[in-house]
Amino acid sequence: MMTDEIWEQIERALIKAKHSRAGAPPAMSDRQFMEAVLYLNRTGCPWRDLPPELGYWHAVYMRFRRWQERGVWERLWQEMQTEHFAGARELMMDSTTVRAHQHAAGAPKKTLPIRLLDALEGD
């Protein structure tokens, strides 16, 4: 999905945004991880439906959450606000592109039976 040119831009911004090098190096490269996250954003599929060639879904999810907790995504976005990163910025996502699952909206409201409402009003 990412061209080498776009990845070079993202990688430069990512080096500044990540800061920490603590812990063991991940099995998946930063580029593979970003490809997996961008795939999830583009398709809107659940984490568990991530194709195996993009990595094990749980490893991608946990890394995503760690980056979120450490503020890496926010720092990466801030770093990419210059014109130098215009091409890479087109690939990034914000809350307007994140989709809710189809079951997350439109559920019928639960209501009390009419007899129970009448009994409550009588008290």
mmCIF file with all atom_site columns, N, CA, C and O in Angstrom, residues 37-82:
data_model
loop_
_atom_site.group_PDB
_atom_site.id
_atom_site.type_symbol
_atom_site.label_atom_id
_atom_site.label_alt_id
_atom_site.label_comp_id
_atom_site.label_asym_id
_atom_site.label_entity_id
_atom_site.label_seq_id
_atom_site.pdbx_PDB_ins_code
_atom_site.Cartn_x
_atom_site.Cartn_y
_atom_site.Cartn_z
_atom_site.occupancy
_atom_site.B_iso_or_equiv
_atom_site.pdbx_formal_charge
_atom_site.auth_seq_id
_atom_site.auth_comp_id
_atom_site.auth_asym_id
_atom_site.auth_atom_id
_atom_site.pdbx_PDB_model_num
ATOM 1   N N  . VAL A 1 37 ? -1.979  -1.522  10.078 1.00 0.00 ? 37 VAL A N  1
ATOM 2   C CA . VAL A 1 37 ? -2.896  -0.513  10.613 1.00 0.00 ? 37 VAL A CA 1
ATOM 3   C C  . VAL A 1 37 ? -3.622  0.207   9.486  1.00 0.00 ? 37 VAL A C  1
ATOM 4   O O  . VAL A 1 37 ? -4.835  0.433   9.551  1.00 0.00 ? 37 VAL A O  1
ATOM 5   N N  . LEU A 1 38 ? -2.909  0.543   8.432  1.00 0.00 ? 38 LEU A N  1
ATOM 6   C CA . LEU A 1 38 ? -3.546  1.202   7.291  1.00 0.00 ? 38 LEU A CA 1
ATOM 7   C C  . LEU A 1 38 ? -4.542  0.281   6.593  1.00 0.00 ? 38 LEU A C  1
ATOM 8   O O  . LEU A 1 38 ? -5.591  0.730   6.126  1.00 0.00 ? 38 LEU A O  1
ATOM 9   N N  . TYR A 1 39 ? -4.243  -1.009  6.539  1.00 0.00 ? 39 TYR A N  1
ATOM 10  C CA . TYR A 1 39 ? -5.181  -1.982  5.963  1.00 0.00 ? 39 TYR A CA 1
ATOM 11  C C  . TYR A 1 39 ? -6.474  -2.001  6.783  1.00 0.00 ? 39 TYR A C  1
ATOM 12  O O  . TYR A 1 39 ? -7.576  -1.974  6.227  1.00 0.00 ? 39 TYR A O  1
ATOM 13  N N  . LEU A 1 40 ? -6.333  -2.055  8.103  1.00 0.00 ? 40 LEU A N  1
ATOM 14  C CA . LEU A 1 40 ? -7.510  -2.061  8.976  1.00 0.00 ? 40 LEU A CA 1
ATOM 15  C C  . LEU A 1 40 ? -8.333  -0.796  8.783  1.00 0.00 ? 40 LEU A C  1
ATOM 16  O O  . LEU A 1 40 ? -9.564  -0.834  8.747  1.00 0.00 ? 40 LEU A O  1
ATOM 17  N N  . ASN A 1 41 ? -7.664  0.338   8.655  1.00 0.00 ? 41 ASN A N  1
ATOM 18  C CA . ASN A 1 41 ? -8.355  1.600   8.442  1.00 0.00 ? 41 ASN A CA 1
ATOM 19  C C  . ASN A 1 41 ? -9.081  1.618   7.098  1.00 0.00 ? 41 ASN A C  1
ATOM 20  O O  . ASN A 1 41 ? -10.222 2.035   7.006  1.00 0.00 ? 41 ASN A O  1
ATOM 21  N N  . ARG A 1 42 ? -8.402  1.124   6.075  1.00 0.00 ? 42 ARG A N  1
ATOM 22  C CA . ARG A 1 42 ? -8.973  1.170   4.721  1.00 0.00 ? 42 ARG A CA 1
ATOM 23  C C  . ARG A 1 42 ? -10.169 0.245   4.585  1.00 0.00 ? 42 ARG A C  1
ATOM 24  O O  . ARG A 1 42 ? -11.176 0.597   3.985  1.00 0.00 ? 42 ARG A O  1
ATOM 25  N N  . THR A 1 43 ? -10.089 -0.965  5.158  1.00 0.00 ? 43 THR A N  1
ATOM 26  C CA . THR A 1 43 ? -11.147 -1.946  4.972  1.00 0.00 ? 43 THR A CA 1
ATOM 27  C C  . THR A 1 43 ? -12.233 -1.882  6.028  1.00 0.00 ? 43 THR A C  1
ATOM 28  O O  . THR A 1 43 ? -13.356 -2.309  5.787  1.00 0.00 ? 43 THR A O  1
ATOM 29  N N  . GLY A 1 44 ? -11.884 -1.377  7.222  1.00 0.00 ? 44 GLY A N  1
ATOM 30  C CA . GLY A 1 44 ? -12.859 -1.337  8.310  1.00 0.00 ? 44 GLY A CA 1
ATOM 31  C C  . GLY A 1 44 ? -13.123 -2.694  8.927  1.00 0.00 ? 44 GLY A C  1
ATOM 32  O O  . GLY A 1 44 ? -14.096 -2.866  9.651  1.00 0.00 ? 44 GLY A O  1
ATOM 33  N N  . CYS A 1 45 ? -12.251 -3.660  8.667  1.00 0.00 ? 45 CYS A N  1
ATOM 34  C CA . CYS A 1 45 ? -12.469 -5.009  9.197  1.00 0.00 ? 45 CYS A CA 1
ATOM 35  C C  . CYS A 1 45 ? -12.090 -5.069  10.679 1.00 0.00 ? 45 CYS A C  1
ATOM 36  O O  . CYS A 1 45 ? -11.302 -4.262  11.153 1.00 0.00 ? 45 CYS A O  1
ATOM 37  N N  . PRO A 1 46 ? -12.653 -6.022  11.412 1.00 0.00 ? 46 PRO A N  1
ATOM 38  C CA . PRO A 1 46 ? -12.262 -6.208  12.815 1.00 0.00 ? 46 PRO A CA 1
ATOM 39  C C  . PRO A 1 46 ? -10.812 -6.660  12.923 1.00 0.00 ? 46 PRO A C  1
ATOM 40  O O  . PRO A 1 46 ? -10.256 -7.234  11.979 1.00 0.00 ? 46 PRO A O  1
ATOM 41  N N  . TRP A 1 47 ? -10.203 -6.418  14.089 1.00 0.00 ? 47 TRP A N  1
ATOM 42  C CA . TRP A 1 47 ? -8.819  -6.807  14.312 1.00 0.00 ? 47 TRP A CA 1
ATOM 43  C C  . TRP A 1 47 ? -8.599  -8.280  13.989 1.00 0.00 ? 47 TRP A C  1
ATOM 44  O O  . TRP A 1 47 ? -7.607  -8.641  13.359 1.00 0.00 ? 47 TRP A O  1
ATOM 45  N N  . ARG A 1 48 ? -9.501  -9.138  14.421 1.00 0.00 ? 48 ARG A N  1
ATOM 46  C CA . ARG A 1 48 ? -9.332  -10.590 14.244 1.00 0.00 ? 48 ARG A CA 1
ATOM 47  C C  . ARG A 1 48 ? -9.367  -11.023 12.777 1.00 0.00 ? 48 ARG A C  1
ATOM 48  O O  . ARG A 1 48 ? -8.953  -12.123 12.457 1.00 0.00 ? 48 ARG A O  1
ATOM 49  N N  . ASP A 1 49 ? -9.861  -10.178 11.907 1.00 0.00 ? 49 ASP A N  1
ATOM 50  C CA . ASP A 1 49 ? -9.929  -10.517 10.485 1.00 0.00 ? 49 ASP A CA 1
ATOM 51  C C  . ASP A 1 49 ? -8.722  -10.001 9.702  1.00 0.00 ? 49 ASP A C  1
ATOM 52  O O  . ASP A 1 49 ? -8.726  -10.039 8.474  1.00 0.00 ? 49 ASP A O  1
ATOM 53  N N  . LEU A 1 50 ? -7.707  -9.546  10.394 1.00 0.00 ? 50 LEU A N  1
ATOM 54  C CA . LEU A 1 50 ? -6.485  -9.090  9.730  1.00 0.00 ? 50 LEU A CA 1
ATOM 55  C C  . LEU A 1 50 ? -5.843  -10.281 9.002  1.00 0.00 ? 50 LEU A C  1
ATOM 56  O O  . LEU A 1 50 ? -5.654  -11.342 9.601  1.00 0.00 ? 50 LEU A O  1
ATOM 57  N N  . PRO A 1 51 ? -5.544  -10.157 7.712  1.00 0.00 ? 51 PRO A N  1
ATOM 58  C CA . PRO A 1 51 ? -4.925  -11.269 6.989  1.00 0.00 ? 51 PRO A CA 1
ATOM 59  C C  . PRO A 1 51 ? -3.585  -11.669 7.621  1.00 0.00 ? 51 PRO A C  1
ATOM 60  O O  . PRO A 1 51 ? -2.822  -10.797 8.056  1.00 0.00 ? 51 PRO A O  1
ATOM 61  N N  . PRO A 1 52 ? -3.296  -12.964 7.684  1.00 0.00 ? 52 PRO A N  1
ATOM 62  C CA . PRO A 1 52 ? -2.057  -13.442 8.317  1.00 0.00 ? 52 PRO A CA 1
ATOM 63  C C  . PRO A 1 52 ? -0.790  -12.844 7.710  1.00 0.00 ? 52 PRO A C  1
ATOM 64  O O  . PRO A 1 52 ? 0.203   -12.662 8.408  1.00 0.00 ? 52 PRO A O  1
ATOM 65  N N  . GLU A 1 53 ? -0.815  -12.519 6.429  1.00 0.00 ? 53 GLU A N  1
ATOM 66  C CA . GLU A 1 53 ? 0.389   -11.951 5.805  1.00 0.00 ? 53 GLU A CA 1
ATOM 67  C C  . GLU A 1 53 ? 0.711   -10.539 6.321  1.00 0.00 ? 53 GLU A C  1
ATOM 68  O O  . GLU A 1 53 ? 1.811   -10.041 6.122  1.00 0.00 ? 53 GLU A O  1
ATOM 69  N N  . LEU A 1 54 ? -0.246  -9.908  7.006  1.00 0.00 ? 54 LEU A N  1
ATOM 70  C CA . LEU A 1 54 ? 0.004   -8.597  7.596  1.00 0.00 ? 54 LEU A CA 1
ATOM 71  C C  . LEU A 1 54 ? 0.403   -8.703  9.066  1.00 0.00 ? 54 LEU A C  1
ATOM 72  O O  . LEU A 1 54 ? 0.629   -7.690  9.723  1.00 0.00 ? 54 LEU A O  1
ATOM 73  N N  . GLY A 1 55 ? 0.470   -9.901  9.590  1.00 0.00 ? 55 GLY A N  1
ATOM 74  C CA . GLY A 1 55 ? 0.883   -10.106 10.979 1.00 0.00 ? 55 GLY A CA 1
ATOM 75  C C  . GLY A 1 55 ? -0.228  -10.708 11.803 1.00 0.00 ? 55 GLY A C  1
ATOM 76  O O  . GLY A 1 55 ? -1.396  -10.711 11.415 1.00 0.00 ? 55 GLY A O  1
ATOM 77  N N  . TYR A 1 56 ? 0.168   -11.218 12.967 1.00 0.00 ? 56 TYR A N  1
ATOM 78  C CA . TYR A 1 56 ? -0.799  -11.791 13.895 1.00 0.00 ? 56 TYR A CA 1
ATOM 79  C C  . TYR A 1 56 ? -1.628  -10.652 14.486 1.00 0.00 ? 56 TYR A C  1
ATOM 80  O O  . TYR A 1 56 ? -1.087  -9.689  15.013 1.00 0.00 ? 56 TYR A O  1
ATOM 81  N N  . TRP A 1 57 ? -2.946  -10.753 14.400 1.00 0.00 ? 57 TRP A N  1
ATOM 82  C CA . TRP A 1 57 ? -3.831  -9.652  14.749 1.00 0.00 ? 57 TRP A CA 1
ATOM 83  C C  . TRP A 1 57 ? -3.610  -9.158  16.177 1.00 0.00 ? 57 TRP A C  1
ATOM 84  O O  . TRP A 1 57 ? -3.632  -7.957  16.429 1.00 0.00 ? 57 TRP A O  1
ATOM 85  N N  . HIS A 1 58 ? -3.386  -10.067 17.119 1.00 0.00 ? 58 HIS A N  1
ATOM 86  C CA . HIS A 1 58 ? -3.250  -9.654  18.513 1.00 0.00 ? 58 HIS A CA 1
ATOM 87  C C  . HIS A 1 58 ? -1.954  -8.862  18.737 1.00 0.00 ? 58 HIS A C  1
ATOM 88  O O  . HIS A 1 58 ? -1.935  -7.889  19.489 1.00 0.00 ? 58 HIS A O  1
ATOM 89  N N  . ALA A 1 59 ? -0.894  -9.262  18.058 1.00 0.00 ? 59 ALA A N  1
ATOM 90  C CA . ALA A 1 59 ? 0.373   -8.530  18.169 1.00 0.00 ? 59 ALA A CA 1
ATOM 91  C C  . ALA A 1 59 ? 0.216   -7.118  17.600 1.00 0.00 ? 59 ALA A C  1
ATOM 92  O O  . ALA A 1 59 ? 0.711   -6.144  18.180 1.00 0.00 ? 59 ALA A O  1
ATOM 93  N N  . VAL A 1 60 ? -0.487  -6.998  16.476 1.00 0.00 ? 60 VAL A N  1
ATOM 94  C CA . VAL A 1 60 ? -0.722  -5.676  15.870 1.00 0.00 ? 60 VAL A CA 1
ATOM 95  C C  . VAL A 1 60 ? -1.583  -4.833  16.801 1.00 0.00 ? 60 VAL A C  1
ATOM 96  O O  . VAL A 1 60 ? -1.297  -3.660  17.056 1.00 0.00 ? 60 VAL A O  1
ATOM 97  N N  . TYR A 1 61 ? -2.629  -5.437  17.365 1.00 0.00 ? 61 TYR A N  1
ATOM 98  C CA . TYR A 1 61 ? -3.521  -4.711  18.265 1.00 0.00 ? 61 TYR A CA 1
ATOM 99  C C  . TYR A 1 61 ? -2.773  -4.219  19.512 1.00 0.00 ? 61 TYR A C  1
ATOM 100 O O  . TYR A 1 61 ? -2.906  -3.057  19.905 1.00 0.00 ? 61 TYR A O  1
ATOM 101 N N  . MET A 1 62 ? -1.981  -5.101  20.123 1.00 0.00 ? 62 MET A N  1
ATOM 102 C CA . MET A 1 62 ? -1.268  -4.722  21.340 1.00 0.00 ? 62 MET A CA 1
ATOM 103 C C  . MET A 1 62 ? -0.254  -3.606  21.065 1.00 0.00 ? 62 MET A C  1
ATOM 104 O O  . MET A 1 62 ? -0.121  -2.679  21.859 1.00 0.00 ? 62 MET A O  1
ATOM 105 N N  . ARG A 1 63 ? 0.427   -3.689  19.953 1.00 0.00 ? 63 ARG A N  1
ATOM 106 C CA . ARG A 1 63 ? 1.378   -2.630  19.606 1.00 0.00 ? 63 ARG A CA 1
ATOM 107 C C  . ARG A 1 63 ? 0.636   -1.321  19.348 1.00 0.00 ? 63 ARG A C  1
ATOM 108 O O  . ARG A 1 63 ? 1.078   -0.250  19.774 1.00 0.00 ? 63 ARG A O  1
ATOM 109 N N  . PHE A 1 64 ? -0.495  -1.386  18.667 1.00 0.00 ? 64 PHE A N  1
ATOM 110 C CA . PHE A 1 64 ? -1.314  -0.202  18.421 1.00 0.00 ? 64 PHE A CA 1
ATOM 111 C C  . PHE A 1 64 ? -1.713  0.447   19.748 1.00 0.00 ? 64 PHE A C  1
ATOM 112 O O  . PHE A 1 64 ? -1.593  1.652   19.922 1.00 0.00 ? 64 PHE A O  1
ATOM 113 N N  . ARG A 1 65 ? -2.181  -0.366  20.699 1.00 0.00 ? 65 ARG A N  1
ATOM 114 C CA . ARG A 1 65 ? -2.598  0.144   22.009 1.00 0.00 ? 65 ARG A CA 1
ATOM 115 C C  . ARG A 1 65 ? -1.428  0.741   22.786 1.00 0.00 ? 65 ARG A C  1
ATOM 116 O O  . ARG A 1 65 ? -1.570  1.772   23.429 1.00 0.00 ? 65 ARG A O  1
ATOM 117 N N  . ARG A 1 66 ? -0.266  0.081   22.739 1.00 0.00 ? 66 ARG A N  1
ATOM 118 C CA . ARG A 1 66 ? 0.906   0.620   23.436 1.00 0.00 ? 66 ARG A CA 1
ATOM 119 C C  . ARG A 1 66 ? 1.288   1.987   22.865 1.00 0.00 ? 66 ARG A C  1
ATOM 120 O O  . ARG A 1 66 ? 1.593   2.917   23.608 1.00 0.00 ? 66 ARG A O  1
ATOM 121 N N  . TRP A 1 67 ? 1.262   2.099   21.551 1.00 0.00 ? 67 TRP A N  1
ATOM 122 C CA . TRP A 1 67 ? 1.582   3.382   20.911 1.00 0.00 ? 67 TRP A CA 1
ATOM 123 C C  . TRP A 1 67 ? 0.547   4.434   21.313 1.00 0.00 ? 67 TRP A C  1
ATOM 124 O O  . TRP A 1 67 ? 0.875   5.592   21.530 1.00 0.00 ? 67 TRP A O  1
ATOM 125 N N  . GLN A 1 68 ? -0.714  4.013   21.387 1.00 0.00 ? 68 GLN A N  1
ATOM 126 C CA . GLN A 1 68 ? -1.764  4.951   21.772 1.00 0.00 ? 68 GLN A CA 1
ATOM 127 C C  . GLN A 1 68 ? -1.550  5.422   23.209 1.00 0.00 ? 68 GLN A C  1
ATOM 128 O O  . GLN A 1 68 ? -1.623  6.622   23.489 1.00 0.00 ? 68 GLN A O  1
ATOM 129 N N  . GLU A 1 69 ? -1.266  4.518   24.127 1.00 0.00 ? 69 GLU A N  1
ATOM 130 C CA . GLU A 1 69 ? -1.061  4.868   25.533 1.00 0.00 ? 69 GLU A CA 1
ATOM 131 C C  . GLU A 1 69 ? 0.158   5.763   25.719 1.00 0.00 ? 69 GLU A C  1
ATOM 132 O O  . GLU A 1 69 ? 0.153   6.638   26.582 1.00 0.00 ? 69 GLU A O  1
ATOM 133 N N  . ARG A 1 70 ? 1.203   5.549   24.930 1.00 0.00 ? 70 ARG A N  1
ATOM 134 C CA . ARG A 1 70 ? 2.426   6.340   25.044 1.00 0.00 ? 70 ARG A CA 1
ATOM 135 C C  . ARG A 1 70 ? 2.352   7.649   24.257 1.00 0.00 ? 70 ARG A C  1
ATOM 136 O O  . ARG A 1 70 ? 3.279   8.456   24.321 1.00 0.00 ? 70 ARG A O  1
ATOM 137 N N  . GLY A 1 71 ? 1.279   7.859   23.502 1.00 0.00 ? 71 GLY A N  1
ATOM 138 C CA . GLY A 1 71 ? 1.120   9.095   22.749 1.00 0.00 ? 71 GLY A CA 1
ATOM 139 C C  . GLY A 1 71 ? 1.886   9.138   21.433 1.00 0.00 ? 71 GLY A C  1
ATOM 140 O O  . GLY A 1 71 ? 2.079   10.209  20.865 1.00 0.00 ? 71 GLY A O  1
ATOM 141 N N  . VAL A 1 72 ? 2.330   7.972   20.941 1.00 0.00 ? 72 VAL A N  1
ATOM 142 C CA . VAL A 1 72 ? 3.107   7.933   19.701 1.00 0.00 ? 72 VAL A CA 1
ATOM 143 C C  . VAL A 1 72 ? 2.273   8.408   18.521 1.00 0.00 ? 72 VAL A C  1
ATOM 144 O O  . VAL A 1 72 ? 2.756   9.177   17.687 1.00 0.00 ? 72 VAL A O  1
ATOM 145 N N  . TRP A 1 73 ? 1.015   7.996   18.449 1.00 0.00 ? 73 TRP A N  1
ATOM 146 C CA . TRP A 1 73 ? 0.170   8.400   17.311 1.00 0.00 ? 73 TRP A CA 1
ATOM 147 C C  . TRP A 1 73 ? 0.002   9.913   17.274 1.00 0.00 ? 73 TRP A C  1
ATOM 148 O O  . TRP A 1 73 ? 0.071   10.524  16.210 1.00 0.00 ? 73 TRP A O  1
ATOM 149 N N  . GLU A 1 74 ? -0.227  10.509  18.428 1.00 0.00 ? 74 GLU A N  1
ATOM 150 C CA . GLU A 1 74 ? -0.408  11.964  18.480 1.00 0.00 ? 74 GLU A CA 1
ATOM 151 C C  . GLU A 1 74 ? 0.878   12.688  18.080 1.00 0.00 ? 74 GLU A C  1
ATOM 152 O O  . GLU A 1 74 ? 0.847   13.636  17.293 1.00 0.00 ? 74 GLU A O  1
ATOM 153 N N  . ARG A 1 75 ? 2.019   12.234  18.608 1.00 0.00 ? 75 ARG A N  1
ATOM 154 C CA . ARG A 1 75 ? 3.291   12.870  18.246 1.00 0.00 ? 75 ARG A CA 1
ATOM 155 C C  . ARG A 1 75 ? 3.600   12.676  16.768 1.00 0.00 ? 75 ARG A C  1
ATOM 156 O O  . ARG A 1 75 ? 4.101   13.582  16.107 1.00 0.00 ? 75 ARG A O  1
ATOM 157 N N  . LEU A 1 76 ? 3.273   11.502  16.230 1.00 0.00 ? 76 LEU A N  1
ATOM 158 C CA . LEU A 1 76 ? 3.489   11.243  14.805 1.00 0.00 ? 76 LEU A CA 1
ATOM 159 C C  . LEU A 1 76 ? 2.652   12.199  13.971 1.00 0.00 ? 76 LEU A C  1
ATOM 160 O O  . LEU A 1 76 ? 3.132   12.794  13.008 1.00 0.00 ? 76 LEU A O  1
ATOM 161 N N  . TRP A 1 77 ? 1.403   12.375  14.346 1.00 0.00 ? 77 TRP A N  1
ATOM 162 C CA . TRP A 1 77 ? 0.526   13.288  13.610 1.00 0.00 ? 77 TRP A CA 1
ATOM 163 C C  . TRP A 1 77 ? 1.055   14.719  13.685 1.00 0.00 ? 77 TRP A C  1
ATOM 164 O O  . TRP A 1 77 ? 1.069   15.433  12.691 1.00 0.00 ? 77 TRP A O  1
ATOM 165 N N  . GLN A 1 78 ? 1.478   15.144  14.867 1.00 0.00 ? 78 GLN A N  1
ATOM 166 C CA . GLN A 1 78 ? 2.022   16.491  15.026 1.00 0.00 ? 78 GLN A CA 1
ATOM 167 C C  . GLN A 1 78 ? 3.285   16.679  14.172 1.00 0.00 ? 78 GLN A C  1
ATOM 168 O O  . GLN A 1 78 ? 3.480   17.723  13.563 1.00 0.00 ? 78 GLN A O  1
ATOM 169 N N  . GLU A 1 79 ? 4.121   15.678  14.152 1.00 0.00 ? 79 GLU A N  1
ATOM 170 C CA . GLU A 1 79 ? 5.364   15.733  13.373 1.00 0.00 ? 79 GLU A CA 1
ATOM 171 C C  . GLU A 1 79 ? 5.082   15.862  11.878 1.00 0.00 ? 79 GLU A C  1
ATOM 172 O O  . GLU A 1 79 ? 5.829   16.477  11.141 1.00 0.00 ? 79 GLU A O  1
ATOM 173 N N  . MET A 1 80 ? 3.972   15.296  11.428 1.00 0.00 ? 80 MET A N  1
ATOM 174 C CA . MET A 1 80 ? 3.676   15.247  10.001 1.00 0.00 ? 80 MET A CA 1
ATOM 175 C C  . MET A 1 80 ? 2.883   16.451  9.492  1.00 0.00 ? 80 MET A C  1
ATOM 176 O O  . MET A 1 80 ? 2.436   16.451  8.350  1.00 0.00 ? 80 MET A O  1
ATOM 177 N N  . GLN A 1 81 ? 2.743   17.489  10.278 1.00 0.00 ? 81 GLN A N  1
ATOM 178 C CA . GLN A 1 81 ? 1.949   18.647  9.862  1.00 0.00 ? 81 GLN A CA 1
ATOM 179 C C  . GLN A 1 81 ? 2.680   19.619  8.954  1.00 0.00 ? 81 GLN A C  1
ATOM 180 O O  . GLN A 1 81 ? 2.086   20.586  8.493  1.00 0.00 ? 81 GLN A O  1
ATOM 181 N N  . THR A 1 82 ? 3.938   19.398  8.673  1.00 0.00 ? 82 THR A N  1
ATOM 182 C CA . THR A 1 82 ? 4.665   20.278  7.759  1.00 0.00 ? 82 THR A CA 1
ATOM 183 C C  . THR A 1 82 ? 4.447   19.832  6.319  1.00 0.00 ? 82 THR A C  1
ATOM 184 O O  . THR A 1 82 ? 4.048   18.696  6.056  1.00 0.00 ? 82 THR A O  1
#
